[in-house]
Coordinates of C-alpha atoms (C1' of nucleotides) and ligand atoms in Angstrom, one line a residue:
Chain A
X1 CA -135.1 -48.4 7.6
X2 CA -132.1 -50.2 7.7
X3 CA -130.4 -48.2 10.6
X4 CA -127.6 -47.9 8.8
X5 CA -129.0 -45.8 5.6
X6 CA -129.1 -42.9 8.8
X7 CA -126.3 -43.4 9.3
X8 CA -125.5 -42.9 5.7
X9 CA -127.2 -39.8 5.8
X10 CA -126.0 -38.5 8.7
X11 CA -122.6 -38.7 6.3
X12 CA -123.3 -37.2 4.0
X13 CA -125.2 -34.3 5.5
X14 CA -121.8 -33.8 7.2
X15 CA -120.2 -33.1 4.9
X16 CA -118.1 -36.5 4.9
X17 CA -116.9 -38.4 2.0
X18 CA -118.7 -41.8 1.6
X19 CA -116.4 -44.4 0.5
X20 CA -117.7 -47.9 -0.3
X21 CA -115.2 -48.8 2.9
X22 CA -117.1 -46.3 4.9
X23 CA -120.3 -48.1 3.5
X24 CA -119.0 -51.5 3.7
X25 CA -118.3 -51.4 7.2
X26 CA -121.0 -49.3 8.6
X27 CA -123.2 -52.3 6.9
X28 CA -121.6 -54.1 9.2
X29 CA -121.4 -52.9 12.4
X30 CA -125.1 -52.0 12.3
X31 CA -125.0 -56.3 12.2
X32 CA -123.8 -56.6 15.4
X33 CA -125.1 -55.6 19.0
X34 CA -121.4 -55.8 20.1
X35 CA -118.8 -56.5 18.4
X36 CA -114.6 -55.6 19.3
X37 CA -113.1 -53.8 16.2
X38 CA -110.6 -57.4 14.7
X39 CA -114.0 -59.0 15.0
X40 CA -115.3 -56.7 12.6
X41 CA -112.0 -55.8 9.8
X42 CA -112.2 -60.4 9.5
X43 CA -115.7 -59.9 9.4
X44 CA -115.5 -56.8 6.4
X45 CA -113.1 -58.8 4.7
X46 CA -115.5 -61.9 3.7
X47 CA -116.5 -58.3 1.9
X48 CA -114.0 -57.2 0.6
X49 CA -110.1 -59.2 1.5
X50 CA -108.6 -56.0 0.5
X51 CA -109.7 -53.7 3.2
X52 CA -107.0 -52.5 5.9
X53 CA -106.6 -52.7 9.3
X54 CA -106.9 -48.8 9.3
X55 CA -109.9 -48.0 7.2
X56 CA -111.6 -49.5 9.4
X57 CA -110.2 -48.7 13.0
X58 CA -110.2 -45.0 11.2
X59 CA -113.4 -45.1 10.0
X60 CA -114.9 -46.4 13.8
X61 CA -112.9 -43.3 14.8
X62 CA -114.7 -41.3 12.3
X63 CA -118.2 -42.9 13.5
X64 CA -116.9 -42.1 17.6
X65 CA -116.5 -38.5 17.3
X66 CA -119.7 -38.5 15.3
X67 CA -121.4 -39.7 18.7
X68 CA -122.7 -43.0 16.7
X69 CA -120.9 -44.9 18.4
X70 CA -119.6 -46.3 21.7
X71 CA -117.0 -48.2 22.7
X72 CA -116.9 -50.2 26.2
X73 CA -114.2 -51.7 28.2
X74 CA -115.8 -54.8 29.3
X75 CA -113.1 -56.2 31.6
X76 CA -112.2 -59.2 30.1
X77 CA -110.9 -58.7 26.6
X78 CA -110.3 -56.1 23.7
X79 CA -112.8 -53.1 23.9
X80 CA -115.8 -53.8 22.6
X81 CA -118.1 -51.3 20.3
X82 CA -122.0 -50.9 20.1
X83 CA -123.6 -49.0 17.3
X84 CA -125.5 -46.7 19.7
X85 CA -127.3 -44.1 16.9
X86 CA -131.1 -43.9 17.5
X87 CA -130.9 -46.6 20.9
X88 CA -131.7 -45.3 24.2
X89 CA -129.3 -45.2 26.5
X90 CA -128.6 -48.3 28.8
X91 CA -125.9 -49.6 30.6
X92 CA -124.3 -53.5 31.0
X93 CA -124.4 -56.9 32.6
X94 CA -122.1 -59.4 31.6
X95 CA -121.7 -62.9 32.8
X96 CA -118.5 -64.1 33.0
X97 CA -119.1 -67.7 32.2
X98 CA -120.7 -67.4 28.9
X99 CA -119.8 -63.8 28.0
X100 CA -123.8 -62.7 27.6
X101 CA -124.5 -59.3 27.7
X102 CA -126.9 -57.8 29.1
X103 CA -128.6 -54.2 28.4
X104 CA -130.6 -52.7 30.9
X105 CA -132.1 -48.8 32.0
X106 CA -132.5 -48.1 35.0
X107 CA -133.4 -44.4 35.2
X108 CA -133.0 -44.6 39.6
X109 CA -129.3 -44.3 38.5
X110 CA -128.9 -41.6 35.8
X111 CA -130.8 -39.7 38.2
X112 CA -128.4 -40.6 41.6
X113 CA -125.1 -40.1 39.6
X114 CA -126.7 -37.0 38.7
X115 CA -126.2 -36.4 42.4
X116 CA -123.3 -37.2 43.1
X117 CA -121.2 -35.0 40.9
X118 CA -123.3 -32.5 42.1
X119 CA -121.7 -32.9 45.2
X120 CA -118.2 -32.8 43.7
X121 CA -119.0 -30.2 41.8
X122 CA -117.6 -31.9 39.2
X123 CA -119.2 -31.7 35.3
X124 CA -121.1 -34.3 34.3
X125 CA -120.3 -35.9 31.0
X126 CA -120.3 -39.8 30.7
X127 CA -120.2 -42.9 32.8
X128 CA -120.1 -46.4 32.5
X129 CA -121.9 -48.9 35.0
X130 CA -121.4 -52.5 34.5
X131 CA -122.1 -55.3 36.0
X132 CA -120.3 -58.3 36.4
X133 CA -121.7 -61.8 37.6
X134 CA -122.4 -65.4 35.8
X135 CA -126.3 -65.9 34.4
X136 CA -128.7 -68.4 35.3
X137 CA -128.2 -71.1 33.1
X138 CA -124.6 -70.7 34.1
X139 CA -125.5 -71.1 37.3
X140 CA -127.4 -74.7 36.6
X141 CA -125.3 -75.9 34.2
X142 CA -122.0 -74.3 37.1
X143 CA -119.2 -74.4 34.2
X144 CA -115.7 -72.7 35.2
X145 CA -114.4 -71.1 31.5
X146 CA -114.0 -67.4 31.7
X147 CA -115.5 -65.0 28.9
X148 CA -114.5 -64.7 25.7
X149 CA -116.3 -61.8 24.5
X150 CA -118.4 -63.5 21.9
X151 CA -120.7 -62.6 18.9
X152 CA -124.0 -61.8 19.6
X153 CA -127.2 -60.8 17.1
X154 CA -125.5 -61.3 14.3
X155 CA -127.1 -60.5 10.6
X156 CA -125.3 -61.9 6.9
X157 CA -125.5 -59.0 4.6
X158 CA -128.5 -59.1 2.1
X159 CA -126.8 -56.9 -1.0
Chain B
X1 CA -99.6 -49.8 61.3
X2 CA -97.7 -49.1 57.9
X3 CA -100.3 -51.0 55.8
X4 CA -97.5 -52.4 53.2
X5 CA -96.3 -54.6 57.1
X6 CA -100.3 -56.6 57.2
X7 CA -99.9 -57.1 53.1
X8 CA -96.9 -58.8 54.0
X9 CA -98.3 -61.2 57.2
X10 CA -101.4 -61.6 54.3
X11 CA -98.9 -63.2 52.3
X12 CA -96.9 -65.0 54.8
X13 CA -99.6 -67.2 55.8
X14 CA -101.3 -67.9 52.5
X15 CA -97.7 -69.8 51.9
X16 CA -96.4 -67.1 49.4
X17 CA -92.6 -66.6 49.2
X18 CA -91.1 -62.7 50.2
X19 CA -88.5 -62.0 48.3
X20 CA -86.8 -58.8 48.2
X21 CA -88.6 -57.7 44.8
X22 CA -91.8 -58.4 46.4
X23 CA -90.8 -56.5 49.2
X24 CA -91.0 -53.6 47.8
X25 CA -93.1 -54.0 45.7
X26 CA -95.4 -54.2 48.2
X27 CA -94.4 -51.4 49.5
X28 CA -94.1 -48.9 46.9
X29 CA -97.3 -50.1 45.8
X30 CA -99.2 -48.9 48.6
X31 CA -96.8 -45.3 48.7
X32 CA -99.7 -45.2 45.8
X33 CA -103.9 -43.7 45.7
X34 CA -103.5 -45.5 42.0
X35 CA -101.1 -46.7 39.8
X36 CA -99.9 -47.4 36.6
X37 CA -98.4 -50.5 36.2
X38 CA -96.2 -49.5 34.4
X39 CA -95.4 -46.1 36.8
X40 CA -94.8 -49.1 38.7
X41 CA -92.0 -50.6 37.0
X42 CA -90.1 -47.5 37.2
X43 CA -90.3 -46.2 40.1
X44 CA -89.3 -49.7 41.5
X45 CA -86.6 -48.9 39.6
X46 CA -85.0 -46.2 42.1
X47 CA -84.7 -47.9 44.4
X48 CA -84.0 -52.0 42.5
X49 CA -82.9 -51.1 39.3
X50 CA -82.4 -54.9 38.6
X51 CA -85.8 -55.5 38.9
X52 CA -88.2 -57.3 35.7
X53 CA -91.0 -55.6 34.0
X54 CA -92.7 -59.4 34.2
X55 CA -91.5 -59.7 38.5
X56 CA -93.6 -55.3 39.3
X57 CA -96.2 -57.7 36.8
X58 CA -96.1 -61.3 38.3
X59 CA -95.9 -60.1 42.1
X60 CA -98.7 -57.3 41.0
X61 CA -101.5 -60.3 39.4
X62 CA -101.3 -62.2 42.3
X63 CA -101.8 -59.4 44.7
X64 CA -105.1 -58.9 42.6
X65 CA -105.5 -62.8 42.7
X66 CA -105.6 -62.2 47.0
X67 CA -108.3 -59.1 45.9
X68 CA -105.8 -57.1 47.9
X69 CA -105.2 -55.0 45.0
X70 CA -107.7 -54.2 42.2
X71 CA -107.8 -53.4 39.0
X72 CA -109.2 -49.9 37.0
X73 CA -110.5 -49.1 33.4
X74 CA -110.7 -46.3 33.1
X75 CA -110.7 -43.8 29.9
X76 CA -108.1 -43.3 28.8
X77 CA -104.4 -45.1 28.8
X78 CA -103.2 -48.1 30.6
X79 CA -105.4 -49.5 33.3
X80 CA -104.7 -48.6 37.7
X81 CA -104.2 -50.6 39.8
X82 CA -105.5 -49.8 43.1
X83 CA -104.3 -51.0 46.6
X84 CA -107.6 -52.2 48.4
X85 CA -106.6 -54.8 51.3
X86 CA -108.1 -52.7 54.8
X87 CA -109.9 -50.5 52.1
X88 CA -114.3 -49.9 52.0
X89 CA -115.4 -51.0 49.0
X90 CA -115.9 -47.3 46.8
X91 CA -116.7 -46.0 42.8
X92 CA -114.7 -43.4 41.2
X93 CA -115.5 -40.0 39.2
X94 CA -112.8 -38.7 37.3
X95 CA -112.1 -35.6 35.7
X96 CA -111.3 -35.1 31.9
X97 CA -109.7 -32.4 31.9
X98 CA -107.0 -33.2 34.5
X99 CA -107.0 -36.6 35.3
X100 CA -107.9 -36.3 39.3
X101 CA -109.7 -39.4 40.4
X102 CA -112.7 -38.7 43.9
X103 CA -113.6 -42.1 45.5
X104 CA -116.5 -41.6 46.9
X105 CA -119.6 -44.0 48.0
X106 CA -122.9 -44.1 47.1
X107 CA -124.6 -47.0 49.8
X108 CA -128.2 -46.1 47.2
X109 CA -126.1 -47.0 43.8
X110 CA -125.1 -50.8 45.8
X111 CA -128.6 -51.2 46.9
X112 CA -130.0 -50.8 43.0
X113 CA -126.9 -53.3 41.8
X114 CA -128.2 -56.1 43.9
X115 CA -132.0 -55.0 42.2
X116 CA -130.7 -55.0 38.7
X117 CA -128.9 -58.1 39.4
X118 CA -131.7 -59.9 40.7
X119 CA -134.6 -58.8 37.7
X120 CA -132.5 -60.9 35.2
X121 CA -131.2 -64.0 37.7
X122 CA -127.8 -62.8 37.7
X123 CA -125.4 -64.3 41.2
X124 CA -124.0 -60.6 40.9
X125 CA -119.6 -60.7 41.5
X126 CA -118.1 -57.2 40.8
X127 CA -119.2 -54.0 39.2
X128 CA -117.2 -51.0 38.1
X129 CA -119.1 -47.3 38.3
X130 CA -117.3 -44.6 37.0
X131 CA -118.4 -41.3 36.0
X132 CA -116.8 -39.0 34.1
X133 CA -116.1 -35.1 33.5
X134 CA -114.7 -31.9 34.3
X135 CA -113.6 -31.1 38.1
X136 CA -114.8 -27.6 39.5
X137 CA -111.2 -25.8 39.2
X138 CA -111.1 -27.3 34.9
X139 CA -114.1 -25.8 34.6
X140 CA -112.3 -22.3 36.1
X141 CA -110.1 -22.1 33.8
X142 CA -111.0 -24.0 31.0
X143 CA -108.6 -25.5 30.3
X144 CA -108.8 -28.0 26.8
X145 CA -106.0 -30.9 27.5
X146 CA -107.1 -34.3 28.0
X147 CA -106.4 -36.7 30.7
X148 CA -103.0 -38.2 31.2
X149 CA -103.4 -40.3 34.5
X150 CA -102.0 -38.7 37.3
X151 CA -99.6 -39.7 40.4
X152 CA -100.9 -38.9 43.4
X153 CA -100.2 -39.3 47.0
X154 CA -96.8 -40.8 46.0
X155 CA -94.9 -41.1 49.5
X156 CA -91.3 -41.5 49.0
X157 CA -90.4 -45.2 51.1
X158 CA -88.1 -44.1 54.3
X159 CA -86.2 -46.8 54.6
Chain C
dT1 C1' -76.3 -74.6 60.1
dC2 C1' -76.2 -76.7 55.6
dT3 C1' -78.7 -78.6 52.0
dG4 C1' -82.3 -79.4 48.5
dT5 C1' -84.9 -78.6 45.6
dA6 C1' -89.1 -75.9 44.1
dG7 C1' -90.5 -71.4 44.0
dT8 C1' -89.1 -67.2 41.9
dT9 C1' -86.3 -64.1 39.1
dG10 C1' -84.0 -61.2 34.9
dA11 C1' -83.2 -60.6 30.2
dG12 C1' -84.7 -60.5 26.7
dA13 C1' -87.9 -62.8 22.4
dC14 C1' -92.1 -62.1 21.2
dT15 C1' -97.3 -61.1 21.0
dG16 C1' -101.6 -58.5 20.0
dA17 C1' -103.4 -54.3 19.5
dG18 C1' -104.2 -50.3 17.7
dT19 C1' -101.4 -46.0 15.7
dC20 C1' -98.4 -44.2 12.0
dT21 C1' -96.3 -42.6 6.9
dC22 C1' -96.4 -42.3 2.8
dA23 C1' -97.6 -42.9 -2.2
dA24 C1' -101.1 -44.3 -5.1
dT25 C1' -105.9 -43.3 -5.5
dT26 C1' -110.5 -41.8 -5.7
dG27 C1' -115.4 -39.2 -4.2
dG28 C1' -117.3 -35.5 -5.5
dC29 C1' -117.7 -30.8 -7.0
dT30 C1' -116.7 -27.4 -11.2
Chain D
dA1 C1' -113.8 -35.0 -18.8
dG2 C1' -111.2 -32.9 -15.1
dC3 C1' -109.2 -31.7 -10.4
dC4 C1' -107.7 -31.5 -6.4
dA5 C1' -107.7 -32.9 -1.2
dA6 C1' -109.6 -36.5 1.4
dT7 C1' -108.9 -41.0 1.8
dT8 C1' -107.6 -46.0 1.0
dG9 C1' -104.0 -50.0 1.3
dA10 C1' -99.5 -52.0 2.9
dG11 C1' -96.6 -52.6 6.1
dA12 C1' -93.4 -50.1 9.4
dC13 C1' -93.8 -49.1 14.3
dT14 C1' -95.0 -48.7 19.3
dC15 C1' -96.9 -49.7 23.3
dA16 C1' -98.1 -52.6 27.1
dG17 C1' -97.7 -56.9 28.4
dT18 C1' -96.4 -62.3 28.3
dC19 C1' -93.8 -66.1 28.3
dT20 C1' -89.7 -69.1 28.1
dC21 C1' -85.8 -70.7 30.9
dA22 C1' -81.4 -70.8 33.2
dA23 C1' -80.0 -68.7 37.1
dC24 C1' -80.9 -68.5 41.5
dT25 C1' -83.0 -68.2 46.3
dA26 C1' -86.4 -69.0 50.5
dC27 C1' -87.2 -72.0 53.3
dA28 C1' -88.4 -76.7 55.3
dG29 C1' -85.9 -80.2 56.7
dA30 C1' -81.5 -83.3 58.1
Ligands
ZN201 ZN1 -126.2 -46.0 32.9
ZN202 ZN1 -125.1 -52.1 24.4
ZN203 ZN1 -119.9 -49.5 44.1
ZN204 ZN1 -110.1 -45.7 44.4

DNA sequence: TCTGTAGTTGAGACTGAGTCTCAATTGGCT
DNA sequence: AGCCAATTGAGACTCAGTCTCAACTACAGA
């Protein structure tokens, strides 16, 4: 089942009005792996030119509130968003040359951080672990340009 | 030896002009543990009201370039800076209620991340690990306000 | 100590990214 | 179909930071 159907289902069962705009924003958001708010505004406007920037931001905030979207501050440029609904927790490794983002899991970390939190008597709520480096192919090509957050895995919307 | 002396020494030996403004910015910056650029602008202006915003930002950028200052994106508000010159690497744990920031070291993490980088053939350059939670005293008081990045350990400048 | 000059500064215009306001519109219930 | 609170579009506004450029100054060399 396409992920946006589940997201729309979730909204419905939580008494949140399903407008055309929200449907569109959700459908386009799930087409990306990581995206910036402005990228999404631009993308969504190709389907409905009159959609307001505020609507996109408001919808993202709502989804974030609901725990279906996460906001990541990568080191360069504006924050990236990611639809994490029905997706396992993972952390990120970013190439500073080409901007590639790799998602990975490392359960031993997750355990270590509980230990650290306990050490300082903190109740742990969230965390961000980001690694920055140079990917294999950029090491080879020896390029020097800095990362511009790229689009990865964007699908066209098929009605 | 006061840390700013070492910083000024470093600048001198690297052929960077020592202006009054830079001296002031450096001296005030080392008085903080973590600070935002705007906090530093405000602070520095108490000593020299005519100092320009741009000068503070430029100086911070220069020190960052030189590896003496690090910029951290905590999750709320603008980035925090930290003078890391002659300071061991550490990561951060932040209380989302009162904004307290704890610095800690966890060598096992540092090792794990090398492993992860190797797994994806990345040449690792930097990383950020941030834990967010509720500190012991906020857990007790059950307060609900969200973090505003606080000043910690600010010294007055003594001539 | 006096200069020359490249590096630095202050002031303010400018930008990007996001927020806010409010009248007009609309989803979803009856 | 009608109602009305929720949502939207449009644009003003904010905040944090960048840029530009004429005036100023640190400091190497005379
Ligand atoms: Zn993790
Ligand atoms: Zn991800
Ligand atoms: Zn670390
Ligand atoms: Zn620190």
